Amino acid sequence: MATNHLLEINQYGQSIWLDNLTRDIIQSGELKDLVENQGVSGITSNPAIFEKAIAGNVIYDADIEAGVRASLPTYKIYESLVFADIRNACDILRPVYEASDRLDGYVSIEVPPTIAHDTEATIAEARRYFQEINRENLMIKIPGTEPGLPAVEQVIAEGMNVNITLLFSVESYVNTAMAYIRGLEKRLAEGKDISKIASVASFFLSRIDSNIDGKIDAKLKKGVDDISVEAKLRVVKGKVAIANAKIAYQEYKKIIRSERWQDLAAKGATQQRLLWASTSTKDPDYRDVMYIEELIGRDTVNTVPPATIKACADHCNVSDRLETNVENAYTLLENLKDPDINIDLDTVMDELLVEGIDKFIQPFQSLMNSLEDKIKVLSPV
């Protein structure tokens, strides 16, 4: 029997989560098989994933009809569909949650992307989701925006599991880690248990390279007179996201060595793991599993879409690479400031955060429109 390389990755202390959730994979038994036999130990979802799952899929029609008969508004019908899928996925992952002593076995659901810039609304929705879905192994996804971080802090203090998403810069990751720490400290100060709370910081990859590669390609297309300048530009292509992630991991190590974290760990706190997100390779010239192979390392998570899961199971070259060539990573990012390259990484990260929220709002609104159309078709005349 061929080796499943996903199972090898688990041996290096990295968890593989599936970046996809549909009713089809729940009902067909595919999700159960991935969890029990293929080394998958968690699930992430987002509005784009649900839009693809629900729009044009008859598997949801009976529940939509039930919502119509109950005179539910469109948004409530959407929630009834999604919450049911999330609960069922949580139940399938529950044995992993228990066997791993709450390290894995989580299912993530995002608060509505339309409230990404509203702290109070985010806190209110996180509370409601956690209460209504009613599963211990639920993780609430909150964007790592400036208004999102106080929400993270409060939600952690109230004892919910949180996946902070749309992190691009190392600074944004550090800010996220500190929000987690402040939330735990706040909860501790209230005399409450902090040992049953989990968090991941979702650090995005392929979108960074897509953005920077686009800028480099534009420069190359315009024409470069000096061959050495062209070489400098080509060296950077497809390398920034992985370098950025390796540096973020070094910051993670500093944080968990800090006295502030050690005090919390002594009282039972679970470290917030870095999660590698956006890990499908967008450029066909790059290896299809490069965002997995290059970032295998202890105490991390990689959330992987179905096609990349299959590719990795088949041909990932598994080795502990997260802490290799770290000095080169620092040099590479420093070289972006070279006048011949002249890419401002901070500006790129800001652009990506704005785009990232938009990429969730658009499918969310598209899904609402698709549901409206289905409701009209399924409504009794």
PDB file of C-alpha atoms in Angstrom, residues 14-228:
ATOM      1  CA  GLN A  14       2.181  19.358  12.907  1.00  0.00           C
ATOM      2  CA  SER A  15      -1.581  18.902  12.629  1.00  0.00           C
ATOM      3  CA  ILE A  16      -3.316  18.753   9.247  1.00  0.00           C
ATOM      4  CA  TRP A  17      -6.768  20.360   9.128  1.00  0.00           C
ATOM      5  CA  LEU A  18      -9.085  20.252   6.131  1.00  0.00           C
ATOM      6  CA  ASP A  19      -9.870  23.650   4.610  1.00  0.00           C
ATOM      7  CA  ASN A  20     -13.318  22.681   3.390  1.00  0.00           C
ATOM      8  CA  LEU A  21     -16.702  21.754   4.821  1.00  0.00           C
ATOM      9  CA  THR A  22     -19.732  20.587   2.866  1.00  0.00           C
ATOM     10  CA  ARG A  23     -22.741  18.466   3.724  1.00  0.00           C
ATOM     11  CA  ASP A  24     -21.689  16.069   0.941  1.00  0.00           C
ATOM     12  CA  ILE A  25     -18.481  15.045   2.699  1.00  0.00           C
ATOM     13  CA  ILE A  26     -20.330  14.645   6.012  1.00  0.00           C
ATOM     14  CA  GLN A  27     -23.137  12.484   4.597  1.00  0.00           C
ATOM     15  CA  SER A  28     -20.952  10.397   2.279  1.00  0.00           C
ATOM     16  CA  GLY A  29     -18.620   9.373   5.115  1.00  0.00           C
ATOM     17  CA  GLU A  30     -15.652  11.041   3.402  1.00  0.00           C
ATOM     18  CA  LEU A  31     -15.008  13.355   6.351  1.00  0.00           C
ATOM     19  CA  LYS A  32     -15.123  10.450   8.818  1.00  0.00           C
ATOM     20  CA  ASP A  33     -12.597   8.558   6.666  1.00  0.00           C
ATOM     21  CA  LEU A  34     -10.282  11.593   6.428  1.00  0.00           C
ATOM     22  CA  VAL A  35     -10.364  11.936  10.221  1.00  0.00           C
ATOM     23  CA  GLU A  36     -10.098   8.258  11.144  1.00  0.00           C
ATOM     24  CA  ASN A  37      -7.673   7.055   8.463  1.00  0.00           C
ATOM     25  CA  GLN A  38      -5.994   9.937   6.624  1.00  0.00           C
ATOM     26  CA  GLY A  39      -4.445  12.041   9.393  1.00  0.00           C
ATOM     27  CA  VAL A  40      -6.875  14.995   9.261  1.00  0.00           C
ATOM     28  CA  SER A  41      -7.526  16.362  12.756  1.00  0.00           C
ATOM     29  CA  GLY A  42      -9.565  19.561  12.302  1.00  0.00           C
ATOM     30  CA  ILE A  43     -11.612  21.600   9.834  1.00  0.00           C
ATOM     31  CA  THR A  44     -11.736  25.235   8.818  1.00  0.00           C
ATOM     32  CA  SER A  45     -14.560  26.871   6.899  1.00  0.00           C
ATOM     33  CA  ASN A  46     -15.253  30.362   5.581  1.00  0.00           C
ATOM     34  CA  PRO A  47     -17.991  32.174   3.621  1.00  0.00           C
ATOM     35  CA  ALA A  48     -16.332  31.341   0.281  1.00  0.00           C
ATOM     36  CA  ILE A  49     -16.352  27.624   1.152  1.00  0.00           C
ATOM     37  CA  PHE A  50     -20.003  27.702   2.217  1.00  0.00           C
ATOM     38  CA  GLU A  51     -20.978  29.634  -0.894  1.00  0.00           C
ATOM     39  CA  LYS A  52     -19.516  26.882  -3.079  1.00  0.00           C
ATOM     40  CA  ALA A  53     -21.095  24.182  -0.897  1.00  0.00           C
ATOM     41  CA  ILE A  54     -24.644  25.561  -0.765  1.00  0.00           C
ATOM     42  CA  ALA A  55     -25.168  27.385  -4.068  1.00  0.00           C
ATOM     43  CA  GLY A  56     -26.509  25.014  -6.711  1.00  0.00           C
ATOM     44  CA  ASN A  57     -26.462  21.955  -4.422  1.00  0.00           C
ATOM     45  CA  VAL A  58     -29.795  20.149  -3.981  1.00  0.00           C
ATOM     46  CA  ILE A  59     -28.580  18.436  -0.785  1.00  0.00           C
ATOM     47  CA  TYR A  60     -29.658  21.545   1.168  1.00  0.00           C
ATOM     48  CA  ASP A  61     -33.070  22.005  -0.498  1.00  0.00           C
ATOM     49  CA  ALA A  62     -35.156  20.121   2.085  1.00  0.00           C
ATOM     50  CA  ASP A  63     -33.762  22.282   4.896  1.00  0.00           C
ATOM     51  CA  ILE A  64     -34.257  25.451   2.865  1.00  0.00           C
ATOM     52  CA  GLU A  65     -37.893  24.431   2.271  1.00  0.00           C
ATOM     53  CA  ALA A  66     -38.306  23.820   6.018  1.00  0.00           C
ATOM     54  CA  GLY A  67     -36.959  27.314   6.679  1.00  0.00           C
ATOM     55  CA  VAL A  68     -39.381  28.770   4.124  1.00  0.00           C
ATOM     56  CA  ARG A  69     -42.319  26.961   5.773  1.00  0.00           C
ATOM     57  CA  ALA A  70     -41.194  28.354   9.140  1.00  0.00           C
ATOM     58  CA  SER A  71     -41.136  31.865   7.585  1.00  0.00           C
ATOM     59  CA  LEU A  72     -37.485  32.334   8.495  1.00  0.00           C
ATOM     60  CA  PRO A  73     -35.617  35.258   6.912  1.00  0.00           C
ATOM     61  CA  THR A  74     -32.836  34.393   4.444  1.00  0.00           C
ATOM     62  CA  TYR A  75     -30.017  34.960   6.933  1.00  0.00           C
ATOM     63  CA  LYS A  76     -31.630  32.632   9.482  1.00  0.00           C
ATOM     64  CA  ILE A  77     -32.068  29.946   6.814  1.00  0.00           C
ATOM     65  CA  TYR A  78     -28.360  30.331   5.959  1.00  0.00           C
ATOM     66  CA  GLU A  79     -27.454  29.916   9.639  1.00  0.00           C
ATOM     67  CA  SER A  80     -29.677  26.858  10.025  1.00  0.00           C
ATOM     68  CA  LEU A  81     -27.822  25.161   7.134  1.00  0.00           C
ATOM     69  CA  VAL A  82     -24.346  26.119   8.244  1.00  0.00           C
ATOM     70  CA  PHE A  83     -24.848  25.509  11.977  1.00  0.00           C
ATOM     71  CA  ALA A  84     -26.154  21.995  11.235  1.00  0.00           C
ATOM     72  CA  ASP A  85     -23.036  21.199   9.169  1.00  0.00           C
ATOM     73  CA  ILE A  86     -20.759  22.646  11.835  1.00  0.00           C
ATOM     74  CA  ARG A  87     -22.429  20.633  14.626  1.00  0.00           C
ATOM     75  CA  ASN A  88     -22.171  17.400  12.628  1.00  0.00           C
ATOM     76  CA  ALA A  89     -18.519  18.069  11.817  1.00  0.00           C
ATOM     77  CA  CYS A  90     -17.826  18.825  15.497  1.00  0.00           C
ATOM     78  CA  ASP A  91     -19.389  15.477  16.423  1.00  0.00           C
ATOM     79  CA  ILE A  92     -17.218  13.623  13.881  1.00  0.00           C
ATOM     80  CA  LEU A  93     -14.113  15.403  15.248  1.00  0.00           C
ATOM     81  CA  ARG A  94     -15.070  14.952  18.911  1.00  0.00           C
ATOM     82  CA  PRO A  95     -13.044  11.716  19.383  1.00  0.00           C
ATOM     83  CA  VAL A  96      -9.934  13.565  18.101  1.00  0.00           C
ATOM     84  CA  TYR A  97     -10.652  16.436  20.501  1.00  0.00           C
ATOM     85  CA  GLU A  98     -10.793  14.015  23.420  1.00  0.00           C
ATOM     86  CA  ALA A  99      -7.890  11.784  22.362  1.00  0.00           C
ATOM     87  CA  SER A 100      -5.573  14.783  21.803  1.00  0.00           C
ATOM     88  CA  ASP A 101      -6.532  16.325  25.168  1.00  0.00           C
ATOM     89  CA  ARG A 102      -8.195  19.274  23.350  1.00  0.00           C
ATOM     90  CA  LEU A 103      -5.170  20.047  21.167  1.00  0.00           C
ATOM     91  CA  ASP A 104      -6.986  19.127  17.933  1.00  0.00           C
ATOM     92  CA  GLY A 105     -10.473  18.139  16.816  1.00  0.00           C
ATOM     93  CA  TYR A 106     -11.738  21.688  16.190  1.00  0.00           C
ATOM     94  CA  VAL A 107     -14.167  22.973  13.582  1.00  0.00           C
ATOM     95  CA  SER A 108     -13.865  26.684  12.731  1.00  0.00           C
ATOM     96  CA  ILE A 109     -16.702  28.972  11.693  1.00  0.00           C
ATOM     97  CA  GLU A 110     -16.295  32.624  10.789  1.00  0.00           C
ATOM     98  CA  VAL A 111     -18.416  35.419  12.228  1.00  0.00           C
ATOM     99  CA  PRO A 112     -20.092  37.359   9.381  1.00  0.00           C
ATOM    100  CA  PRO A 113     -17.348  39.124   7.372  1.00  0.00           C
ATOM    101  CA  THR A 114     -19.557  42.206   7.111  1.00  0.00           C
ATOM    102  CA  ILE A 115     -18.774  43.017  10.779  1.00  0.00           C
ATOM    103  CA  ALA A 116     -14.968  42.659  10.518  1.00  0.00           C
ATOM    104  CA  HIS A 117     -14.493  46.295  11.600  1.00  0.00           C
ATOM    105  CA  ASP A 118     -17.015  46.267  14.470  1.00  0.00           C
ATOM    106  CA  THR A 119     -15.593  45.064  17.799  1.00  0.00           C
ATOM    107  CA  GLU A 120     -18.861  44.893  19.746  1.00  0.00           C
ATOM    108  CA  ALA A 121     -20.799  43.193  16.944  1.00  0.00           C
ATOM    109  CA  THR A 122     -18.007  40.625  16.603  1.00  0.00           C
ATOM    110  CA  ILE A 123     -18.107  39.832  20.339  1.00  0.00           C
ATOM    111  CA  ALA A 124     -21.915  39.553  20.281  1.00  0.00           C
ATOM    112  CA  GLU A 125     -21.921  37.213  17.264  1.00  0.00           C
ATOM    113  CA  ALA A 126     -19.112  35.063  18.721  1.00  0.00           C
ATOM    114  CA  ARG A 127     -21.148  34.608  21.913  1.00  0.00           C
ATOM    115  CA  ARG A 128     -24.293  33.753  19.956  1.00  0.00           C
ATOM    116  CA  TYR A 129     -22.513  31.293  17.637  1.00  0.00           C
ATOM    117  CA  PHE A 130     -20.817  29.540  20.555  1.00  0.00           C
ATOM    118  CA  GLN A 131     -24.087  29.270  22.459  1.00  0.00           C
ATOM    119  CA  GLU A 132     -26.309  28.210  19.544  1.00  0.00           C
ATOM    120  CA  ILE A 133     -23.909  25.716  17.969  1.00  0.00           C
ATOM    121  CA  ASN A 134     -23.206  24.391  21.461  1.00  0.00           C
ATOM    122  CA  ARG A 135     -20.107  22.273  20.866  1.00  0.00           C
ATOM    123  CA  GLU A 136     -16.964  22.385  23.025  1.00  0.00           C
ATOM    124  CA  ASN A 137     -14.733  21.784  20.005  1.00  0.00           C
ATOM    125  CA  LEU A 138     -16.067  24.765  18.065  1.00  0.00           C
ATOM    126  CA  MET A 139     -13.602  27.503  17.130  1.00  0.00           C
ATOM    127  CA  ILE A 140     -14.845  30.991  16.305  1.00  0.00           C
ATOM    128  CA  LYS A 141     -12.954  32.681  13.470  1.00  0.00           C
ATOM    129  CA  ILE A 142     -12.339  36.392  13.990  1.00  0.00           C
ATOM    130  CA  PRO A 143     -10.343  38.467  11.467  1.00  0.00           C
ATOM    131  CA  GLY A 144      -7.080  39.914  12.808  1.00  0.00           C
ATOM    132  CA  THR A 145      -8.113  43.476  12.039  1.00  0.00           C
ATOM    133  CA  GLU A 146      -7.458  46.321  14.457  1.00  0.00           C
ATOM    134  CA  PRO A 147     -11.075  46.162  15.762  1.00  0.00           C
ATOM    135  CA  GLY A 148     -10.914  42.352  15.710  1.00  0.00           C
ATOM    136  CA  LEU A 149      -8.155  42.024  18.325  1.00  0.00           C
ATOM    137  CA  PRO A 150     -10.079  43.527  21.286  1.00  0.00           C
ATOM    138  CA  ALA A 151     -12.878  41.114  20.314  1.00  0.00           C
ATOM    139  CA  VAL A 152     -10.382  38.225  20.404  1.00  0.00           C
ATOM    140  CA  GLU A 153      -9.231  39.287  23.858  1.00  0.00           C
ATOM    141  CA  GLN A 154     -12.790  39.460  25.219  1.00  0.00           C
ATOM    142  CA  VAL A 155     -13.949  36.223  23.614  1.00  0.00           C
ATOM    143  CA  ILE A 156     -10.916  34.365  25.013  1.00  0.00           C
ATOM    144  CA  ALA A 157     -11.600  35.874  28.447  1.00  0.00           C
ATOM    145  CA  GLU A 158     -15.128  34.469  28.207  1.00  0.00           C
ATOM    146  CA  GLY A 159     -13.784  30.977  27.554  1.00  0.00           C
ATOM    147  CA  MET A 160     -14.341  30.484  23.820  1.00  0.00           C
ATOM    148  CA  ASN A 161     -11.890  28.907  21.366  1.00  0.00           C
ATOM    149  CA  VAL A 162     -10.699  31.352  18.726  1.00  0.00           C
ATOM    150  CA  ASN A 163      -9.095  31.109  15.293  1.00  0.00           C
ATOM    151  CA  ILE A 164      -7.687  34.543  14.408  1.00  0.00           C
ATOM    152  CA  THR A 165      -7.680  34.739  10.645  1.00  0.00           C
ATOM    153  CA  LEU A 166      -6.331  36.864   7.782  1.00  0.00           C
ATOM    154  CA  LEU A 167      -2.894  37.376   9.308  1.00  0.00           C
ATOM    155  CA  PHE A 168      -0.268  38.399   6.773  1.00  0.00           C
ATOM    156  CA  SER A 169       2.503  40.339   8.534  1.00  0.00           C
ATOM    157  CA  VAL A 170       4.718  39.099  11.347  1.00  0.00           C
ATOM    158  CA  GLU A 171       3.635  42.149  13.350  1.00  0.00           C
ATOM    159  CA  SER A 172      -0.030  41.192  12.960  1.00  0.00           C
ATOM    160  CA  TYR A 173       0.774  37.699  14.246  1.00  0.00           C
ATOM    161  CA  VAL A 174       2.593  39.091  17.315  1.00  0.00           C
ATOM    162  CA  ASN A 175      -0.349  41.427  18.030  1.00  0.00           C
ATOM    163  CA  THR A 176      -2.679  38.439  17.807  1.00  0.00           C
ATOM    164  CA  ALA A 177      -0.568  36.377  20.198  1.00  0.00           C
ATOM    165  CA  MET A 178      -0.606  39.240  22.698  1.00  0.00           C
ATOM    166  CA  ALA A 179      -4.419  39.527  22.425  1.00  0.00           C
ATOM    167  CA  TYR A 180      -4.635  35.825  23.299  1.00  0.00           C
ATOM    168  CA  ILE A 181      -2.321  36.320  26.272  1.00  0.00           C
ATOM    169  CA  ARG A 182      -4.298  39.344  27.532  1.00  0.00           C
ATOM    170  CA  GLY A 183      -7.544  37.389  27.212  1.00  0.00           C
ATOM    171  CA  LEU A 184      -6.142  34.516  29.281  1.00  0.00           C
ATOM    172  CA  GLU A 185      -4.764  36.922  31.905  1.00  0.00           C
ATOM    173  CA  LYS A 186      -8.142  38.635  32.145  1.00  0.00           C
ATOM    174  CA  ARG A 187      -9.907  35.301  32.617  1.00  0.00           C
ATOM    175  CA  LEU A 188      -7.362  34.237  35.227  1.00  0.00           C
ATOM    176  CA  ALA A 189      -7.850  37.504  37.119  1.00  0.00           C
ATOM    177  CA  GLU A 190     -11.547  36.620  37.336  1.00  0.00           C
ATOM    178  CA  GLY A 191     -10.601  33.329  39.002  1.00  0.00           C
ATOM    179  CA  LYS A 192     -11.658  31.188  36.024  1.00  0.00           C
ATOM    180  CA  ASP A 193     -10.055  28.089  34.500  1.00  0.00           C
ATOM    181  CA  ILE A 194      -7.843  28.770  31.463  1.00  0.00           C
ATOM    182  CA  SER A 195      -6.881  25.157  30.692  1.00  0.00           C
ATOM    183  CA  LYS A 196      -9.761  24.377  28.307  1.00  0.00           C
ATOM    184  CA  ILE A 197      -9.287  27.234  25.823  1.00  0.00           C
ATOM    185  CA  ALA A 198      -7.559  26.793  22.476  1.00  0.00           C
ATOM    186  CA  SER A 199      -6.501  29.263  19.810  1.00  0.00           C
ATOM    187  CA  VAL A 200      -4.735  29.281  16.465  1.00  0.00           C
ATOM    188  CA  ALA A 201      -3.300  32.240  14.582  1.00  0.00           C
ATOM    189  CA  SER A 202      -4.017  31.757  10.858  1.00  0.00           C
ATOM    190  CA  PHE A 203      -1.077  33.045   8.854  1.00  0.00           C
ATOM    191  CA  PHE A 204      -1.795  33.315   5.126  1.00  0.00           C
ATOM    192  CA  LEU A 205       0.697  32.227   2.472  1.00  0.00           C
ATOM    193  CA  SER A 206      -0.103  31.934  -1.248  1.00  0.00           C
ATOM    194  CA  ARG A 207      -1.843  35.309  -1.423  1.00  0.00           C
ATOM    195  CA  ILE A 208       1.417  37.000  -0.375  1.00  0.00           C
ATOM    196  CA  ASP A 209       3.377  35.374  -3.194  1.00  0.00           C
ATOM    197  CA  SER A 210       0.590  36.052  -5.715  1.00  0.00           C
ATOM    198  CA  ASN A 211       0.688  39.755  -4.837  1.00  0.00           C
ATOM    199  CA  ILE A 212       4.478  40.118  -4.807  1.00  0.00           C
ATOM    200  CA  ASP A 213       5.019  37.907  -7.866  1.00  0.00           C
ATOM    201  CA  GLY A 214       2.541  40.121  -9.731  1.00  0.00           C
ATOM    202  CA  LYS A 215       4.630  43.187  -8.877  1.00  0.00           C
ATOM    203  CA  ILE A 216       7.857  41.438  -9.928  1.00  0.00           C
ATOM    204  CA  ASP A 217       6.322  40.211 -13.205  1.00  0.00           C
ATOM    205  CA  ALA A 218       5.186  43.761 -13.964  1.00  0.00           C
ATOM    206  CA  LYS A 219       8.762  45.013 -13.482  1.00  0.00           C
ATOM    207  CA  LEU A 220      10.188  42.225 -15.654  1.00  0.00           C
ATOM    208  CA  LYS A 221       7.603  42.839 -18.365  1.00  0.00           C
ATOM    209  CA  LYS A 222       8.492  46.518 -18.436  1.00  0.00           C
ATOM    210  CA  GLY A 223      12.047  45.422 -19.150  1.00  0.00           C
ATOM    211  CA  VAL A 224      15.191  45.403 -17.036  1.00  0.00           C
ATOM    212  CA  ASP A 225      18.444  46.610 -18.642  1.00  0.00           C
ATOM    213  CA  ASP A 226      20.818  45.073 -16.126  1.00  0.00           C
ATOM    214  CA  ILE A 227      20.970  41.267 -15.954  1.00  0.00           C
ATOM    215  CA  SER A 228      21.953  41.418 -12.269  1.00  0.00           C
TER     216      SER A 228
END
